[in-house]
Short mmCIF file of C-alpha atoms and ligand atoms in Angstrom, two decimals:
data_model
loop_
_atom_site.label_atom_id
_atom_site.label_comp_id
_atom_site.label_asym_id
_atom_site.label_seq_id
_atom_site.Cartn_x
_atom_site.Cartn_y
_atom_site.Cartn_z
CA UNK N 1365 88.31 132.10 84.46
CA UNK N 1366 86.42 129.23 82.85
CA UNK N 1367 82.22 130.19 83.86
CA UNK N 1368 80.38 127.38 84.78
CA UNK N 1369 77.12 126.58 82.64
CA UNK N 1370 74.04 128.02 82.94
CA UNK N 1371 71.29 126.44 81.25
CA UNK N 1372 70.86 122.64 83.05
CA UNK N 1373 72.75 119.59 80.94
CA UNK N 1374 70.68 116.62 80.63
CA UNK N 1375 72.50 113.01 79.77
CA UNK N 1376 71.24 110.20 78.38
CA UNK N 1377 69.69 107.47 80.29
CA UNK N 1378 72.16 104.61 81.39
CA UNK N 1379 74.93 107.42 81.39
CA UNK N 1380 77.97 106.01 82.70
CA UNK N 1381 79.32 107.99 85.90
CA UNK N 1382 82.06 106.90 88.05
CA UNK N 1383 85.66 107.30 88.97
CA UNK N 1384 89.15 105.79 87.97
CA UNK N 1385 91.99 104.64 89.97
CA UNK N 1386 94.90 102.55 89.15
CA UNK N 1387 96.53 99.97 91.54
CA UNK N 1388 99.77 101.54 91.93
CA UNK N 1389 98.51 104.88 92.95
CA UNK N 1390 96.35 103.36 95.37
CA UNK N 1391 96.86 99.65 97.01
CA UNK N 1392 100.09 100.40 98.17
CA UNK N 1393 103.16 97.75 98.62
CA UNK N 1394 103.66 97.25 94.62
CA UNK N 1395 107.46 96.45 95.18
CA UNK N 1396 108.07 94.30 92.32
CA UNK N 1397 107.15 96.44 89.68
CA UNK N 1398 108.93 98.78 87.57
CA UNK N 1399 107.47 101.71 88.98
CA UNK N 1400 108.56 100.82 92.43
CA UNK N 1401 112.20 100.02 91.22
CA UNK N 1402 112.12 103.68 89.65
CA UNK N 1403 111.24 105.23 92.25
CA UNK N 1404 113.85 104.05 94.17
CA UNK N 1405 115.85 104.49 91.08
CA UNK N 1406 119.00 107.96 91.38
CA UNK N 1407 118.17 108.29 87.95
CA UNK N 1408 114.60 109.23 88.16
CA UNK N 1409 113.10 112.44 89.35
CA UNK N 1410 110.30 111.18 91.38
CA UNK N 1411 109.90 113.56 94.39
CA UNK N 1412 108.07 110.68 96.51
CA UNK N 1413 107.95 106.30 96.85
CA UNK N 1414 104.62 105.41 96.49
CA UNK N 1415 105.01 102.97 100.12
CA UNK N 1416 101.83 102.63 101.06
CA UNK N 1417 99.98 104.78 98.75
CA UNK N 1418 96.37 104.87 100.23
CA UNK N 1419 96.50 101.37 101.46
CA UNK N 1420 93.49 100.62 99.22
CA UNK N 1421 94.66 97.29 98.95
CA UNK N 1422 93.59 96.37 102.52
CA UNK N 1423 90.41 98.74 102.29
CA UNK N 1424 88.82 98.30 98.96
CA UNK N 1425 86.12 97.37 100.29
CA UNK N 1426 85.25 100.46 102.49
CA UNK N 1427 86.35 102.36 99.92
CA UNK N 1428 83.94 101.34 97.06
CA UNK N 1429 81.14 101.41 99.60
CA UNK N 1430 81.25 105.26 99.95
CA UNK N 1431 81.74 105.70 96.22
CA UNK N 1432 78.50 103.46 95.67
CA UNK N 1433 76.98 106.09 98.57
CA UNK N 1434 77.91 108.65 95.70
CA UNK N 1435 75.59 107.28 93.21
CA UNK N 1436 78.51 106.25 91.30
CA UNK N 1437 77.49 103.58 88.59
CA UNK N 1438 80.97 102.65 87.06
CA UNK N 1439 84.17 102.65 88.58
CA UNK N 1440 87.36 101.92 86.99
CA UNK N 1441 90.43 100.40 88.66
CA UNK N 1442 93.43 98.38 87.30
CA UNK N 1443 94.75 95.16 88.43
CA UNK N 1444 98.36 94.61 89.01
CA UNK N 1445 100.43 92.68 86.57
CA UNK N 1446 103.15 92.23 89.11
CA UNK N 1447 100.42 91.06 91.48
CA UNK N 1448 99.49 88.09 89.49
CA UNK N 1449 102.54 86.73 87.49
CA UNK N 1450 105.65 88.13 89.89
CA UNK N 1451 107.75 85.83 87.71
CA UNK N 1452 107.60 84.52 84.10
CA UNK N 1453 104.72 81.96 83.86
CA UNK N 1454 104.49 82.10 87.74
CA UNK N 1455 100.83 83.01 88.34
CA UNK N 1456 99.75 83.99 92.30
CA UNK N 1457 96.41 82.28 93.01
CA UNK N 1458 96.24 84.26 96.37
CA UNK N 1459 96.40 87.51 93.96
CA UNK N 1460 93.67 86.28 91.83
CA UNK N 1461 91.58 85.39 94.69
CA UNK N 1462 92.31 89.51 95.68
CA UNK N 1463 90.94 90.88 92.55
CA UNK N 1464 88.22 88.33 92.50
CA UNK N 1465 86.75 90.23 96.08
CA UNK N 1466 87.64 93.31 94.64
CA UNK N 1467 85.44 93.10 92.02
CA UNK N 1468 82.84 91.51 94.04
CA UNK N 1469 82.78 94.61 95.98
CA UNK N 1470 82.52 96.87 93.50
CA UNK N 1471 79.58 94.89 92.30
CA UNK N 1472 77.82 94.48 95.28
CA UNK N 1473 78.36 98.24 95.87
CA UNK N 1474 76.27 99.31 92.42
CA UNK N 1475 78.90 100.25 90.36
CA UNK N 1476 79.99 98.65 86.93
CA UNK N 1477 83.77 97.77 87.06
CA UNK N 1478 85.85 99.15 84.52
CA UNK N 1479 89.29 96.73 84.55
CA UNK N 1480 92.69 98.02 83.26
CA UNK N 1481 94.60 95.73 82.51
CA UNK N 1482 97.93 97.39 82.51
CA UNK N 1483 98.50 101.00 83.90
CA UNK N 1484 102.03 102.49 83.69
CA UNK N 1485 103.46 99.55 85.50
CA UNK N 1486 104.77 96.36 84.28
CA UNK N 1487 106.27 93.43 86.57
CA UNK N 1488 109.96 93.88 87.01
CA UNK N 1489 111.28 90.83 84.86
CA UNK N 1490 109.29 92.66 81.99
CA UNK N 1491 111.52 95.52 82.49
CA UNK N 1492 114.01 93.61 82.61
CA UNK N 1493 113.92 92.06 79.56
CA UNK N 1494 113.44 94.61 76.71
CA UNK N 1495 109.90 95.73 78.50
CA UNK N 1496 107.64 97.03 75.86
CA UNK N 1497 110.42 97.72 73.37
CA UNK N 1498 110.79 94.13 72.94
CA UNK N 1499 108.07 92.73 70.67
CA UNK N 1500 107.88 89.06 72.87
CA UNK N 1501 105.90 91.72 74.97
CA UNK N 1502 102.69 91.03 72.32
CA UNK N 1503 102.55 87.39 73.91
CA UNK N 1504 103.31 87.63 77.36
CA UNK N 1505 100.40 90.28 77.48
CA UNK N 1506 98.29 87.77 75.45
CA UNK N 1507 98.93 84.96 78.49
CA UNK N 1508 98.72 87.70 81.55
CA UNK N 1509 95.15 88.44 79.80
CA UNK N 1510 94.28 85.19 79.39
CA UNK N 1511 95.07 84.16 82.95
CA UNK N 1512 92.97 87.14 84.26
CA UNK N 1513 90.14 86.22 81.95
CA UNK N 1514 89.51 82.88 83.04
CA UNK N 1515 90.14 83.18 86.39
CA UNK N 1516 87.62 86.75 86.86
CA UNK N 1517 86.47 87.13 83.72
CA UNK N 1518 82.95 86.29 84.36
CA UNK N 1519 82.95 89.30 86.86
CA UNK N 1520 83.93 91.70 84.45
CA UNK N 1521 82.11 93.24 81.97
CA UNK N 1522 84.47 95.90 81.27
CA UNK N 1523 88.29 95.60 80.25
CA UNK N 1524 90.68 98.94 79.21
CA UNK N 1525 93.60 96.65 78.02
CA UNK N 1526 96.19 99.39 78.12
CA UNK N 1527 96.45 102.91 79.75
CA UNK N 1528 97.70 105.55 77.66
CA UNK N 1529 100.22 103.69 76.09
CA UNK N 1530 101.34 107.47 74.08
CA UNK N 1531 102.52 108.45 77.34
CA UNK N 1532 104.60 105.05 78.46
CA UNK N 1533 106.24 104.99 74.74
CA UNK N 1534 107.39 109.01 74.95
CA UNK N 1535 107.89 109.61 78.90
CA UNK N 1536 109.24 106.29 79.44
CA UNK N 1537 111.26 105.38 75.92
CA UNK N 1538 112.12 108.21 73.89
CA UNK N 1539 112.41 110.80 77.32
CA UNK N 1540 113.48 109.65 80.52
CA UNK N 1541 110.78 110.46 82.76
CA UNK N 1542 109.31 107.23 83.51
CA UNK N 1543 110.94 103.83 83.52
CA UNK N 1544 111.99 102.43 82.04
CA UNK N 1545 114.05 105.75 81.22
CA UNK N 1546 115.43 104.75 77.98
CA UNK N 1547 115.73 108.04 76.54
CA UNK N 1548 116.45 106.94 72.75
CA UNK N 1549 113.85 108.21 70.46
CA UNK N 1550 114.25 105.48 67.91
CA UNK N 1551 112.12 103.23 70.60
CA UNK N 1552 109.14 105.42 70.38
CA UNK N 1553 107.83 103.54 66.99
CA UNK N 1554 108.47 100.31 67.68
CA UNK N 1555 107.32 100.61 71.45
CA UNK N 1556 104.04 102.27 70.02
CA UNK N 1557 103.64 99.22 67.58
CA UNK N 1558 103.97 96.60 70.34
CA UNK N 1559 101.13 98.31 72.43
CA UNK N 1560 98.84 98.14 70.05
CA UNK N 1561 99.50 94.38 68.83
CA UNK N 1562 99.60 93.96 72.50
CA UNK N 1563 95.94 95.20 73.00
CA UNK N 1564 94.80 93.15 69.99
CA UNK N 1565 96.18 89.74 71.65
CA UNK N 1566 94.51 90.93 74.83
CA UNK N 1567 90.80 91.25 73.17
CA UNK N 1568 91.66 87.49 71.38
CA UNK N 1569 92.65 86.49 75.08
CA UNK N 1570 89.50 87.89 76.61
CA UNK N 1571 87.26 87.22 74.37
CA UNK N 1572 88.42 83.68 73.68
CA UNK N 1573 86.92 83.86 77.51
CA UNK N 1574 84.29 86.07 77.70
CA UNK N 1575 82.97 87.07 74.54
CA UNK N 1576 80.44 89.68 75.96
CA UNK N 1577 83.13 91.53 77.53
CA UNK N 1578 83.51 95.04 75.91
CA UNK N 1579 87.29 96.19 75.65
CA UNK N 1580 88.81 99.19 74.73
CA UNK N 1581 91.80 100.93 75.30
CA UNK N 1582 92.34 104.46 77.27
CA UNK N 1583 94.40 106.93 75.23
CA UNK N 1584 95.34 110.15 76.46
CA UNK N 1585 94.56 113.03 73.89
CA UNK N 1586 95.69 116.43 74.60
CA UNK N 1587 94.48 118.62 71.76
CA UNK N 1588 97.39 119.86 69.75
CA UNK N 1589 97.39 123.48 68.41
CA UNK N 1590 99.85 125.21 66.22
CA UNK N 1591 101.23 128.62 68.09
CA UNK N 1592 101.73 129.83 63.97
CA UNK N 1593 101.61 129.05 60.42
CA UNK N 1594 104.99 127.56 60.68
CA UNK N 1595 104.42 125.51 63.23
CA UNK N 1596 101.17 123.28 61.60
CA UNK N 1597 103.69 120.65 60.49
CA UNK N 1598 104.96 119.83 64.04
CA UNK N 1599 101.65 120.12 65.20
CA UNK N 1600 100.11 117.10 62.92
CA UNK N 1601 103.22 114.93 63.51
CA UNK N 1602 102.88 115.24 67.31
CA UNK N 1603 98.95 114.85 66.81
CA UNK N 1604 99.84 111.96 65.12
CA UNK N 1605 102.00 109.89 67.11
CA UNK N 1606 99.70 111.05 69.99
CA UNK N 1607 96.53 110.31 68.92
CA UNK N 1608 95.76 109.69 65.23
CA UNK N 1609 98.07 106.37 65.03
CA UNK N 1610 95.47 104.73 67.30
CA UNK N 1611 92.50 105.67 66.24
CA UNK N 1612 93.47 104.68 62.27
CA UNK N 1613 94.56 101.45 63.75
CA UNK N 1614 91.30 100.70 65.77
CA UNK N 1615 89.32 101.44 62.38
CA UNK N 1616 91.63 99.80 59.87
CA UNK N 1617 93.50 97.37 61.89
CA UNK N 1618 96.98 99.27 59.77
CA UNK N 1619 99.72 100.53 62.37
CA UNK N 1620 101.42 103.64 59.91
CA UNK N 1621 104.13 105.58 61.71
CA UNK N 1622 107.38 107.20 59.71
CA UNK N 1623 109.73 103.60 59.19
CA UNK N 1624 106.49 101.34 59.42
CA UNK N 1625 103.12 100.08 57.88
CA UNK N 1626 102.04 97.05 59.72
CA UNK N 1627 98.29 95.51 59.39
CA UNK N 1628 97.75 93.89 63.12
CA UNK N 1629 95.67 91.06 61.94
CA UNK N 1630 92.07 91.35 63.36
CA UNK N 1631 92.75 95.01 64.38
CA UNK N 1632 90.26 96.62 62.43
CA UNK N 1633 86.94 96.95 64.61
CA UNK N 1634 87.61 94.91 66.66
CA UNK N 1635 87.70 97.58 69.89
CA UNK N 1636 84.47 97.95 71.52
CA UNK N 1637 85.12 101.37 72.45
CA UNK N 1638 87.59 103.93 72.64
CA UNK N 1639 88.43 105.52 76.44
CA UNK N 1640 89.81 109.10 76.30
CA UNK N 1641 91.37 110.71 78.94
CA UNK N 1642 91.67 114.61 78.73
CA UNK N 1643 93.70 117.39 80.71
CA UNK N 1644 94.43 119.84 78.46
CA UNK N 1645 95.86 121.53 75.29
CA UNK N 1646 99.61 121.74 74.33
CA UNK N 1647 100.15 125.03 71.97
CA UNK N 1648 103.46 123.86 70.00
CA UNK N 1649 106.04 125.87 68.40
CA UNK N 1650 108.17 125.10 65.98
CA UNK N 1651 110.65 127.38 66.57
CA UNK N 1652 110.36 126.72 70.73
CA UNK N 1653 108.75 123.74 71.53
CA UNK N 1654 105.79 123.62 73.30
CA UNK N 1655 104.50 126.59 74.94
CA UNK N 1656 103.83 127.26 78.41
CA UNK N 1657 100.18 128.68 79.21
CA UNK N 1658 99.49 132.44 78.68
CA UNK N 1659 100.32 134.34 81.94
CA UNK N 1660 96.47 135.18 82.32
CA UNK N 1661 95.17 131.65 81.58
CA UNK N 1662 93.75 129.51 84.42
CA UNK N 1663 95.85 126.47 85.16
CA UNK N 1664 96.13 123.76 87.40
CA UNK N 1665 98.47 122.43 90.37
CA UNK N 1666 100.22 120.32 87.44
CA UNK N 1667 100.88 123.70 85.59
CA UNK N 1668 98.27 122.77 82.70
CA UNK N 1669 95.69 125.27 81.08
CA UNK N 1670 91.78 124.58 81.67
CA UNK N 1671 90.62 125.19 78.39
CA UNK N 1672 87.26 123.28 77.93
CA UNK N 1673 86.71 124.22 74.56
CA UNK N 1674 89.37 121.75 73.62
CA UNK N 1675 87.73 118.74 75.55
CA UNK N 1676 85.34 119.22 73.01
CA UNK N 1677 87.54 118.90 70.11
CA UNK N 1678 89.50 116.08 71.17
CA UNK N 1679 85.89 113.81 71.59
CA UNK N 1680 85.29 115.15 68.14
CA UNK N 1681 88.55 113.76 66.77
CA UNK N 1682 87.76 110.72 68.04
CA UNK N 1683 85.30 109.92 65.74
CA UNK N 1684 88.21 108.90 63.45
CA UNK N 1685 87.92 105.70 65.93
CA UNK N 1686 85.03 104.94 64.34
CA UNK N 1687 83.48 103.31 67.96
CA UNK N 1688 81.47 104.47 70.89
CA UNK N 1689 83.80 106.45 73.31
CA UNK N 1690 83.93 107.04 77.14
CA UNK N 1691 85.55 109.31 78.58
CA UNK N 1692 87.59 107.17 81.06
CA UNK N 1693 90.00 110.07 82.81
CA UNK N 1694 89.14 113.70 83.48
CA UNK N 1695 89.90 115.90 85.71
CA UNK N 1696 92.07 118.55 87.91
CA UNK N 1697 95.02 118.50 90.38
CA UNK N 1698 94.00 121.78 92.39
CA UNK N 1699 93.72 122.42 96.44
CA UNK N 1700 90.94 124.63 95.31
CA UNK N 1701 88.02 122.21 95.50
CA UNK N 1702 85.69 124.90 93.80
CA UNK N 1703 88.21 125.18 90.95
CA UNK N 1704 87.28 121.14 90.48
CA UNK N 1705 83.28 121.96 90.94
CA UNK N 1706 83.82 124.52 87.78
CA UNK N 1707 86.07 122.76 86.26
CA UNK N 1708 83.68 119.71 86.28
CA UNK N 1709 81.19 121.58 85.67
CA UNK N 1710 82.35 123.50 82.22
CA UNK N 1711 84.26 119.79 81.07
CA UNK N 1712 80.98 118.49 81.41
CA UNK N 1713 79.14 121.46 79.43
CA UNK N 1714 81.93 120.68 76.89
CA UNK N 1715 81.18 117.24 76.52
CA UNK N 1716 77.51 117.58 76.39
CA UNK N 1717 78.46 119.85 73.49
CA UNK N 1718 80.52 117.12 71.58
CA UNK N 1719 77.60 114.81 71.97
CA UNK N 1720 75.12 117.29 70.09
CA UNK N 1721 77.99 117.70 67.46
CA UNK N 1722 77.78 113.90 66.82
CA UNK N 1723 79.72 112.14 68.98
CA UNK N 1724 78.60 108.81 70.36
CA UNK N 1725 79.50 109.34 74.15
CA UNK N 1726 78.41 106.43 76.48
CA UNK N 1727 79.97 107.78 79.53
CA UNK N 1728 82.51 109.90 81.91
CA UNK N 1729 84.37 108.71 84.66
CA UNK N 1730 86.03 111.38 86.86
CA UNK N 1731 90.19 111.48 87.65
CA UNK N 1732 90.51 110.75 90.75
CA UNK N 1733 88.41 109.57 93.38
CA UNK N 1734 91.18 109.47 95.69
CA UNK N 1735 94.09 111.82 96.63
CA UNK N 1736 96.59 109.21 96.14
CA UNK N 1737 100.11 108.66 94.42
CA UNK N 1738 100.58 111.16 91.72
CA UNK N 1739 104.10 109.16 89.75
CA UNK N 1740 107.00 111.51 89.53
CA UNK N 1741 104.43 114.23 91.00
CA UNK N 1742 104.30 111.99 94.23
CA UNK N 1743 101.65 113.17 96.80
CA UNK N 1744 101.10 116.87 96.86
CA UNK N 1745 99.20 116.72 93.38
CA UNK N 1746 95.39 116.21 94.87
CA UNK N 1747 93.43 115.29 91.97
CA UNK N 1748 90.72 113.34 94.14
CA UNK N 1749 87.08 114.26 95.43
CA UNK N 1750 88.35 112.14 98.64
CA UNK N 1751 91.21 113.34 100.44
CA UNK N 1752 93.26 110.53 102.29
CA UNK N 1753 95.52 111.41 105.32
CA UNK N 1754 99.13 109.59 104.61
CA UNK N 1755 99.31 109.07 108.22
CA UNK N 1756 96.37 107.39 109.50
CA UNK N 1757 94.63 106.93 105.75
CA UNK N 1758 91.58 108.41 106.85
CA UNK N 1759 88.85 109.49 104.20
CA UNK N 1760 87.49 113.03 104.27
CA UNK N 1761 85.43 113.62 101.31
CA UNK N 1762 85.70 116.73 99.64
CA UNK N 1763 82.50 119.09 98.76
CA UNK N 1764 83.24 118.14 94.98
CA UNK N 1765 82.52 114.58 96.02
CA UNK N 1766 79.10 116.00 96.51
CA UNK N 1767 78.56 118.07 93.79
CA UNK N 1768 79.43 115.26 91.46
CA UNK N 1769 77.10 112.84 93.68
CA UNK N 1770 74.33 114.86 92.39
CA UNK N 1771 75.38 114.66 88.92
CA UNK N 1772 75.72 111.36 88.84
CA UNK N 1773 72.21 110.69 90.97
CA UNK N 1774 70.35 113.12 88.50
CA UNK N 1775 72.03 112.45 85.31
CA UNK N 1776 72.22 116.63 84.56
CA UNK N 1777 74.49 119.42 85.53
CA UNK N 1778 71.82 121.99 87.37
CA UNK N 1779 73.54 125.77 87.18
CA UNK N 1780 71.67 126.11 90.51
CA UNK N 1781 73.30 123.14 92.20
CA UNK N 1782 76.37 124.76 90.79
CA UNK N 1783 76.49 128.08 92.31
CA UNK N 1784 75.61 126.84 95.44
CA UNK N 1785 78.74 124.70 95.78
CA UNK N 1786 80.29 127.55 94.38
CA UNK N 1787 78.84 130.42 96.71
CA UNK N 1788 79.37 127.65 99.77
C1 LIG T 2600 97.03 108.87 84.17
C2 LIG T 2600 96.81 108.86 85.67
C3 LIG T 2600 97.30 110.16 86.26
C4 LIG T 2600 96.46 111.28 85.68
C5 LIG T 2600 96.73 112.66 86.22
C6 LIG T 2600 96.74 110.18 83.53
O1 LIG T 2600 97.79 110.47 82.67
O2 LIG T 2600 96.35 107.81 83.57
O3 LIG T 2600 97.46 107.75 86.21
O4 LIG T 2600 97.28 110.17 87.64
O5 LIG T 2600 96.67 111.32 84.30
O6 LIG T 2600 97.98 113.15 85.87
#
């Protein structure tokens, strides 16, 4: 078991604390996106539809009122590509007018909004046309951006262009786990080279707007270890395509995989910061593949490790970014809320660690605030400090809710605070 700190944390002032969400795990109704067609899809292994999810769509604005109660300052959400173009150059005013109060909510309820711009889900004619494999993707982000910008750009001071594209370009291209299922590993390059053009057209876009908007992008960085000697090679190339791709590109503007070397022009520095989202370690084997956790190891309802210590060496290696980083996604699928008060506790610790090793952290912004639609996971994964009811999508906060309240409020981690939420 992972012991919670004891000596109190302190954070900078104008730490940012919040939570994330993303519109198709939460708003409900997203039928004409991909995610929604692969759901529905015999192919894919999803063990719920999202339908409603939490119905945040109709009750944003309750909702972001009790996570300004929290103290929250920040709070990340994406917008819904699908929402706002359903069709090729077909742009829904009505939508636009729907993120435009959603933002004013989030403002007038205290909190900073973080927008993504795209998270896991693409509109269906994307899909249907080559999705992110085909490289006409770069432009119709650029336009989709641009739209967004001018329209509620002014309200946004915060843009993560594109949510852990790794994941999209492996699950979804080379695997079959997410759509758009393509299994054929020669796509994983090419798909990984149009995300990151793509998020370079989106900070042109925005910026042609809004030039005191600060974008980056939110990459998910498990930290890589080698189970033996024999096994380091594997390691670096999966580290690699995972991780060190993007952060050489964000510094030197060059995309450098195994068949390509590509300089996205303007690239280089151009990224404000860098959003990482951690979960866990993967211990890799060359001989057999990645590893599951040690039988005595502390894991989670998604069957991943807690291991801290590597929190802390994943915000080191992302220095190689060479910008400030937030920490955009942490956090724990358990029904054990005082597993999530530790394990909030100790990520924390870990981070607070990182930043005395040298690493510029701005803020952290807690996975989820809402139970809500976990992808192929569906429902029963409960990664929020809010519970939802499906039925009647009623709120009941969870004790972690308040726990993290009082980080947020007092900018520390107290080990006294701790153990009572622990001994509670
Ligand atoms: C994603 C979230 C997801 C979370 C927990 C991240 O990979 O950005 O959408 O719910 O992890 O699995």
């Amino acid at each position: 078991m992972n012991e919670p700190p004891t000596e109190r944390i302190e954070f900078p002032d104008g730490f940012i604390w919040g939570t994330a969400a993303a519109a198709h795990q939460a708003e409900g109704g997203n039928w004409s996106n991909d995610w929604w067609a692969w759901e529905h899809d015999p192919r894919s292994n999803c063990v719920d539809v999202s339908g409603d999810a939490i119905d945040h769509y109709h009750r944003f604005d309750s909702d972001f009122e009790l996570l300004g109660s929290y103290g929250h300052n920040a709070n990340r959400f994406s917008i819904e590509w699908a929402r706002i173009e359903p069709e090729p150059g077909e742009y829904s005013n009505a939508a636009l007018d729907h993120y435009a109060r959603v933002l004013d909510s989030v403002h007038k309820h205290g909190m900073t909004p973080f927008v993504t711009l795209h998270h896991f889900s693409s509109p269906r004619w994307i899909h249907a046309d080559g999705g992110w494999a085909n490289p006409e993707i770069v432009d119709r982000f650029r336009r989709y951006t641009e739209v967004v910008a001018r329209r509620l750009g002014d309200r946004i001071p915060y843009v993560c262009t594109i949510n852990e594209p790794q994941i999209v370009a492996w699950a979804g291209y080379q695997l079959t786990g997410f759509p758009p299922g393509a299994g054929d590993k020669t796509l994983f390059w090419p798909v990984t080279r149009n995300f990151i053009a793509a998020h370079q057209a989106a900070i042109e876009a925005f910026k042609g707007q809004q030039p005191d908007t600060k974008i980056g992008i939110t990459l998910a960085i498990t930290d890589f270890q080698a189970a033996d000697d024999d096994s380091v090679e594997v390691r670096d190339r999966v580290h690699h395509r995972m991780a060190q791709v993007y952060y050489d590109a964000l510094r030197t503007g060059v995309v450098k995989g195994p068949n390509i070397e590509e300089e996205i022009g303007g690239l280089g520095g151009s990224s404000d910061f860098v959003g990482l989202q951690f979960y866990s370690r993967g211990v890799i084997s060359a001989s057999q593949g990645m590893l599951a956790p040690p039988p005595d190891a502390e894991t989670t309802q998604m069957g991943y490790e807690v291991v801290p210590e590597s929190f802390t060496t994943v915000l080191k290696g992302a220095m190689d970014a060479s910008l400030p980083v937030i920490v955009t996604e942490n956090g724990i699928g358990t029904t054990d809320d005082k597993q999530r008060v530790r394990y909030i506790a100790t990520h924390l610790a870990a981070a607070k660690k990182a930043m005395d090793e040298g690493v510029d952290l701005r803020g952290y912004i807690y996975w989820c605030s809402m139970d809500n639609f976990e992808w192929n996971a569906g429902y029963q994964r409960t990664f929020g400090l809010i519970a939802v009811d499906r039925q009647t999508f009623v709120r009941t906060p969870k004790p972690s809710a308040d726990y993290f309240s009082e980080i947020c409020r007092t900018n520390a981690v107290d080990p006294k605070t701790t153990e009572q939420f622990l001994s509670a």
